[in-house]
XYZ file of N, CA, C and O in Angstrom:
528
model
N 85.418 99.663 94.632
C 86.031 98.530 95.674
C 85.089 98.780 96.713
O 85.026 99.464 97.408
N 84.622 97.549 97.012
C 83.634 97.188 98.092
C 84.247 96.646 99.267
O 83.709 96.750 100.439
N 85.753 95.806 99.291
C 86.210 95.300 100.268
C 87.600 95.577 100.214
O 88.282 95.554 99.482
N 88.141 95.655 101.480
C 89.530 95.643 101.971
C 89.852 94.969 103.046
O 89.165 95.205 104.217
N 90.957 94.614 103.235
C 91.616 93.798 104.282
C 92.767 94.460 104.857
O 93.768 95.141 104.120
N 92.705 94.381 106.340
C 94.028 95.191 106.832
C 94.186 94.386 108.130
O 93.412 93.898 108.838
N 95.516 94.135 108.178
C 95.912 93.249 109.134
C 96.822 93.963 109.875
O 97.955 94.685 109.541
N 97.148 93.575 111.555
C 98.116 94.173 112.290
C 98.033 93.078 113.799
O 97.035 92.211 113.719
N 98.733 93.448 114.504
C 99.100 92.439 115.769
C 98.476 93.343 116.705
O 98.689 94.582 116.805
N 97.755 92.572 118.013
C 97.162 93.414 118.916
C 98.413 93.570 120.317
O 99.181 92.868 120.121
N 98.537 94.922 120.326
C 99.492 95.129 121.443
C 99.270 94.978 122.948
O 98.194 94.997 123.357
N 100.083 95.010 123.548
C 100.037 94.663 125.049
C 98.971 95.338 125.840
O 98.217 95.158 126.446
N 99.251 96.562 125.311
C 98.664 97.794 126.346
C 96.998 97.817 125.740
O 96.197 98.510 126.337
N 96.404 96.887 124.915
C 95.427 96.984 124.253
C 94.509 95.625 125.185
O 93.145 95.576 124.902
N 94.990 94.983 126.114
C 94.530 94.022 126.665
C 94.282 94.100 128.027
O 95.146 94.939 128.421
N 93.682 93.305 128.796
C 93.535 93.016 130.039
C 94.638 92.232 130.789
O 95.213 91.720 130.174
N 94.270 92.146 132.243
C 95.306 90.927 132.872
C 95.383 89.826 132.504
O 96.210 89.010 132.528
N 94.286 89.217 131.697
C 94.230 87.986 131.107
C 94.725 87.872 129.701
O 94.715 86.888 128.962
N 95.252 89.251 129.025
C 95.465 89.366 127.771
C 94.697 89.218 126.880
O 94.726 88.939 125.534
N 93.554 89.554 127.030
C 92.143 89.509 126.357
C 92.083 90.850 125.749
O 91.912 92.017 126.808
N 91.917 91.245 124.568
C 91.590 92.670 124.036
C 90.522 93.330 124.662
O 89.432 92.467 124.741
N 90.316 94.580 125.161
C 89.237 95.462 126.105
C 88.407 95.289 124.893
O 88.763 96.267 123.734
N 87.070 95.343 125.151
C 86.192 95.770 124.220
C 86.282 96.808 123.449
O 85.595 97.032 122.379
N 86.239 97.933 124.346
C 86.239 99.472 123.697
C 87.550 99.419 122.461
O 87.284 100.420 121.615
N 88.345 98.583 122.558
C 89.295 98.904 121.387
C 89.029 98.378 119.791
O 89.562 99.061 118.938
N 87.831 97.899 119.938
C 87.212 97.492 118.594
C 86.985 98.708 117.903
O 86.904 98.240 116.842
N 86.370 99.646 118.612
C 86.115 100.740 117.922
C 87.297 101.534 117.095
O 87.040 101.824 116.086
N 88.664 101.569 117.659
C 89.498 101.991 116.917
C 89.890 101.125 115.737
O 90.553 101.532 115.000
N 89.991 99.642 116.297
C 90.166 98.823 115.338
C 89.329 99.231 114.127
O 89.742 99.059 112.513
N 87.930 99.428 114.177
C 87.170 99.636 112.961
C 87.567 100.610 112.391
O 87.430 100.569 111.010
N 88.018 101.996 113.176
C 88.632 103.361 112.307
C 89.792 102.695 111.358
O 89.756 103.339 110.426
N 90.764 101.959 111.977
C 91.707 101.282 111.124
C 91.338 101.106 109.924
O 91.748 101.156 108.892
N 90.032 100.323 109.959
C 89.491 99.410 108.905
C 89.067 100.746 107.803
O 89.261 100.498 106.610
N 88.419 101.540 108.540
C 87.865 102.564 107.532
C 88.965 103.448 107.126
O 88.947 103.832 105.424
N 89.842 103.742 107.770
C 90.962 104.860 107.222
C 91.861 104.051 105.810
O 91.936 104.567 105.089
N 92.052 102.631 106.220
C 92.665 101.873 105.204
C 91.733 101.384 103.998
O 92.414 101.683 102.865
N 90.444 101.448 104.122
C 89.451 101.309 102.882
C 89.830 102.519 102.050
O 89.554 102.423 100.797
N 89.617 103.614 102.407
C 89.553 104.862 101.985
C 90.900 105.126 101.220
O 91.075 105.389 100.178
N 91.987 104.453 102.214
C 93.385 104.972 101.413
C 93.843 103.851 100.490
O 94.229 104.414 99.463
N 92.961 102.741 100.263
C 93.393 101.932 99.213
C 92.261 102.346 98.054
O 92.923 102.193 96.852
N 91.646 103.405 98.185
C 90.990 104.101 96.874
C 91.786 105.245 96.492
O 91.307 106.061 95.681
N 92.843 105.592 97.231
C 93.535 106.968 96.935
C 93.236 108.003 97.599
O 93.519 109.092 97.275
N 92.490 107.996 98.504
C 91.905 108.747 99.516
C 92.544 108.778 100.908
O 92.268 107.884 101.632
N 92.895 109.971 101.480
C 93.405 109.956 103.075
C 92.117 110.761 104.093
O 91.698 112.275 103.568
N 91.858 110.324 104.888
C 91.235 111.164 106.032
C 91.661 112.756 105.952
O 91.013 113.538 106.053
N 93.136 112.605 106.229
C 93.854 114.023 106.429
C 93.280 114.849 105.089
O 92.841 116.001 105.510
N 93.739 114.435 103.885
C 93.340 115.320 102.948
C 91.621 115.792 102.950
O 91.583 116.813 102.334
N 90.947 115.012 103.174
C 89.298 115.365 103.138
C 89.312 116.263 104.204
O 88.401 117.295 104.037
N 90.004 116.616 105.344
C 89.992 117.110 106.513
C 90.159 118.684 106.313
O 90.041 119.602 106.208
N 91.475 118.369 105.208
C 92.025 119.497 104.804
C 91.331 120.133 103.850
O 91.381 121.503 103.482
N 90.226 119.707 103.010
C 89.544 119.940 101.844
C 88.031 120.351 102.834
O 87.048 120.528 101.879
N 88.060 120.367 104.240
C 86.879 121.037 104.719
C 85.604 120.014 104.928
O 84.619 120.082 105.053
N 86.228 118.335 105.066
C 85.209 117.309 104.914
C 85.335 116.731 106.107
O 86.350 116.249 106.449
N 84.558 116.383 107.222
C 84.756 115.666 108.028
C 83.643 114.331 108.001
O 82.619 114.603 107.409
N 83.968 113.581 108.649
C 83.058 112.303 108.763
C 82.869 111.585 110.355
O 83.366 110.966 110.684
N 81.847 112.122 110.905
C 81.571 111.844 112.367
C 80.797 110.315 112.204
O 79.967 110.346 111.457
N 80.977 109.779 113.118
C 80.181 108.401 113.744
C 78.967 108.812 113.663
O 79.052 109.349 115.191
N 77.718 108.381 113.619
C 76.427 108.453 113.661
C 75.961 107.359 114.474
O 74.831 107.426 115.034
N 76.620 106.157 114.301
C 75.955 105.068 114.561
C 76.948 103.714 114.544
O 77.957 103.671 113.475
N 76.993 103.084 115.831
C 78.091 102.401 116.066
C 77.331 100.894 116.680
O 76.820 100.990 117.338
N 77.781 99.769 116.088
C 77.046 98.097 116.369
C 78.196 97.428 116.417
O 78.984 97.218 115.120
N 78.470 96.940 117.270
C 79.527 95.593 117.476
C 78.677 94.319 118.067
O 78.205 94.415 119.152
N 78.773 93.534 117.491
C 78.341 91.973 117.915
C 79.946 91.117 118.189
O 80.549 90.750 117.305
N 80.146 91.110 119.381
C 81.280 90.138 119.932
C 81.006 88.684 119.994
O 80.096 88.080 120.393
N 81.891 88.163 118.902
C 81.676 86.724 118.872
C 82.597 85.631 119.578
O 82.268 84.663 120.098
N 84.131 86.111 119.676
C 85.268 85.625 120.116
C 86.285 86.547 120.720
O 86.304 87.512 119.951
N 86.998 86.240 121.870
C 88.022 87.183 122.699
C 89.119 87.156 121.394
O 89.703 86.000 120.792
N 89.723 88.515 121.319
C 91.109 88.655 120.457
C 92.120 88.540 121.669
O 91.790 89.000 122.875
N 93.266 88.079 121.446
C 94.102 88.047 122.612
C 95.521 88.788 122.249
O 95.840 89.269 121.060
N 96.346 88.654 123.130
C 97.613 90.064 122.918
C 98.441 89.102 121.943
O 98.527 87.842 122.145
N 99.211 89.770 121.279
C 100.171 89.302 119.763
C 99.374 88.493 118.715
O 99.729 88.141 118.056
N 97.881 88.666 119.015
C 97.103 87.863 117.773
C 97.529 88.998 116.453
O 97.392 89.943 116.631
N 97.386 88.082 115.503
C 97.397 88.961 114.139
C 95.868 88.950 113.816
O 95.198 87.727 113.632
N 95.419 90.226 113.804
C 93.818 90.624 113.065
C 93.690 90.808 111.963
O 94.576 91.565 111.626
N 92.862 90.432 111.105
C 92.373 90.964 110.091
C 90.881 91.834 110.434
O 90.292 90.923 110.581
N 91.251 93.144 109.552
C 89.757 93.605 109.755
C 89.418 93.619 108.238
O 90.114 94.419 107.562
N 88.054 93.199 107.942
C 87.728 93.348 106.479
C 86.613 94.400 106.692
O 85.710 94.549 107.189
N 86.501 95.272 105.624
C 85.961 96.742 105.805
C 85.224 96.743 104.641
O 85.925 96.466 103.214
N 83.818 96.727 104.301
C 82.930 96.777 102.988
C 81.887 97.895 103.328
O 81.580 98.484 104.368
N 81.343 98.408 102.153
C 80.058 99.209 102.019
C 79.323 98.269 101.192
O 79.663 97.594 100.097
N 77.868 98.493 101.388
C 76.791 97.677 101.142
C 76.292 98.381 99.754
O 75.876 97.501 98.668
N 76.356 99.975 99.688
C 75.631 100.728 98.815
C 76.020 102.015 98.702
O 77.048 102.383 99.401
N 76.273 102.703 97.564
C 76.535 104.035 96.921
C 76.081 104.946 98.304
O 75.019 105.223 98.378
N 77.074 105.693 98.915
C 76.983 106.755 99.762
C 76.384 107.855 99.201
O 76.356 108.222 98.114
N 75.721 108.142 99.904
C 74.877 109.856 99.585
C 75.396 110.527 100.634
O 76.496 111.414 100.475
N 74.453 111.072 101.810
C 75.025 112.071 102.876
C 75.648 111.248 103.786
O 76.484 111.614 104.778
N 75.165 109.941 103.752
C 76.117 108.881 104.849
C 76.739 107.789 104.028
O 76.203 107.741 103.007
N 77.568 107.533 104.762
C 78.280 106.228 103.922
C 78.131 105.115 105.602
O 78.492 105.464 106.583
N 77.908 103.716 104.916
C 77.709 102.550 105.951
C 78.748 101.935 105.706
O 78.888 101.380 104.564
N 79.677 101.027 106.712
C 80.653 100.306 106.655
C 80.253 99.033 107.557
O 79.756 99.037 108.363
N 80.405 98.027 106.582
C 80.426 96.809 107.391
C 82.072 96.049 107.791
O 82.781 96.668 106.982
N 81.872 95.535 108.847
C 83.371 94.909 109.120
C 83.303 93.761 109.580
O 82.192 93.038 110.358
N 84.265 92.787 109.357
C 84.523 91.374 110.092
C 85.793 91.383 110.714
O 86.492 91.890 110.053
N 86.135 91.159 111.643
C 87.385 91.069 112.418
C 87.736 89.474 112.688
O 87.079 89.061 113.187
N 88.713 89.062 111.926
C 89.204 87.609 112.320
C 90.541 87.751 113.164
O 91.453 88.331 112.816
N 90.917 86.394 113.513
C 92.334 86.225 114.022
C 93.034 85.140 112.765
O 92.507 85.069 111.932
N 94.150 84.908 113.079
C 94.761 84.505 111.984
C 94.585 83.105 111.904
O 94.791 82.547 110.881
N 93.729 82.420 112.641
C 93.117 80.915 112.466
C 92.123 81.284 111.485
O 91.197 80.012 111.252
N 91.388 82.601 111.701
C 90.286 82.657 110.421
C 89.010 82.507 111.564
O 87.818 82.258 110.722
N 89.110 82.727 112.716
C 87.971 82.641 113.324
C 87.169 84.023 113.338
O 87.929 85.100 113.556
N 86.046 83.972 113.148
C 85.355 85.478 113.379
C 85.252 85.953 114.835
O 84.621 85.192 115.637
N 85.785 86.681 115.102
C 85.997 87.464 116.378
C 84.873 88.398 116.562
O 84.110 88.685 117.753
N 84.438 89.543 115.574
C 83.628 90.543 115.381
C 82.785 90.744 114.287
O 83.828 90.620 113.560
N 81.525 91.039 114.151
C 80.884 91.664 113.102
C 80.407 93.009 113.433
O 79.739 93.019 114.554
N 80.608 93.913 112.724
C 80.280 95.179 113.086
C 79.615 96.205 112.177
O 79.985 95.731 110.784
N 79.231 97.385 112.205
C 78.760 98.158 111.511
C 78.845 99.709 111.901
O 78.667 99.942 113.453
N 79.202 100.463 111.011
C 79.293 101.808 111.515
C 78.447 102.521 110.449
O 78.588 102.386 109.346
N 77.599 103.814 110.695
C 77.118 105.007 109.778
C 78.188 106.263 110.082
O 78.121 106.569 111.396
N 78.599 106.872 109.118
C 79.172 108.044 109.048
C 78.770 108.775 108.320
O 77.905 108.780 107.663
N 78.538 110.487 108.732
C 78.117 111.317 107.859
C 78.412 112.568 107.043
O 80.076 112.706 108.154
N 78.803 112.903 106.194
C 79.804 113.584 105.255
C 79.510 115.114 106.058
O 77.906 115.488 105.790
N 80.222 116.056 106.346
C 80.016 117.069 107.133
C 80.597 118.249 106.637
O 81.926 117.791 106.286
N 80.149 119.423 106.635
C 81.005 120.568 106.001
C 81.855 120.883 107.390
O 81.000 121.459 108.516
N 83.111 121.057 107.604
C 83.959 121.164 108.803
C 83.557 122.713 109.181
O 83.569 122.797 110.369
N 83.395 123.593 108.229
C 83.215 124.912 108.359
C 81.822 125.045 109.116
O 81.570 125.793 110.112
N 80.756 124.488 108.582
C 79.266 124.711 109.070
C 78.555 123.955 109.849
O 77.592 123.903 110.380
N 79.457 122.731 110.057
C 78.801 121.481 110.758
C 77.509 120.904 110.419
O 76.626 120.513 110.969
N 77.380 121.268 109.060
C 76.043 120.924 108.073
C 76.551 119.558 107.343
O 77.486 119.644 106.734
N 75.500 118.550 107.055
C 75.487 117.499 106.308
C 75.773 117.836 104.931
O 75.457 118.891 104.596
N 76.697 117.477 104.072
C 76.531 117.492 102.763
C 76.699 115.973 102.220
O 76.816 115.033 102.417
N 76.636 116.415 100.596
C 76.523 115.158 99.981
C 78.078 114.279 99.613
O 79.260 115.031 99.990
N 78.128 113.082 99.615
C 79.279 112.295 99.302
C 80.264 113.039 98.135
O 79.334 113.465 97.144
N 81.408 113.592 98.471
C 82.060 114.391 97.334
C 82.224 113.606 95.985
O 82.341 112.080 96.136
N 81.885 113.774 95.031
C 82.077 113.485 93.658
C 83.523 112.523 93.449
O 83.540 111.515 93.145
N 84.705 112.918 93.608
C 85.527 112.333 93.798
C 85.869 110.765 94.363
O 86.759 109.900 94.014
N 84.974 110.401 95.595
C 84.834 109.440 95.921
C 84.068 108.576 95.348
O 84.380 107.243 94.889
N 82.952 109.098 94.886
C 81.927 108.480 94.112
C 82.477 107.761 92.889
O 82.002 106.545 92.257
N 83.146 108.550 92.165
C 84.083 108.069 91.149
C 84.926 106.901 91.285
O 85.026 106.216 90.198
N 85.155 106.706 92.407
C 86.386 105.677 92.417
C 85.663 104.356 93.000
O 85.996 103.402 93.290
N 84.404 104.377 93.477
C 83.416 103.073 93.695
C 82.856 102.413 92.659
O 82.629 102.993 91.387
N 82.606 101.142 92.752
C 82.431 100.461 91.554
C 80.888 99.822 91.458
O 80.562 98.913 91.256
N 80.075 100.887 91.694
C 78.604 100.593 92.130
C 77.781 101.328 90.550
O 78.311 101.884 90.140
């Protein structure tokens, strides 16, 4: 599975006085996209952490195209381009209900052992669920 879509409404507290989504909130939207991408594979962040694996973000790049507004229904499309090794790279597109492209983004995360804080290979149970 390479693409997952997740939709939600912009909450009032995520906007400024003009009703425009604060730019810093997009990092959280991307996180929601990653979590739902994994959940669609049958994997939860919680279970990974309980099994001693953490996934810190080591790179974040966001290109803002158009503003999201209060109460907009946003869709985050999350995908990966290649089979993960020690790192997993996600691409994102965020759309409003009219399918206007609001944001294009990319994150790179590293698989890390929670106890040693050292990089590890992507777990086999994740690799087995990917269609690469």
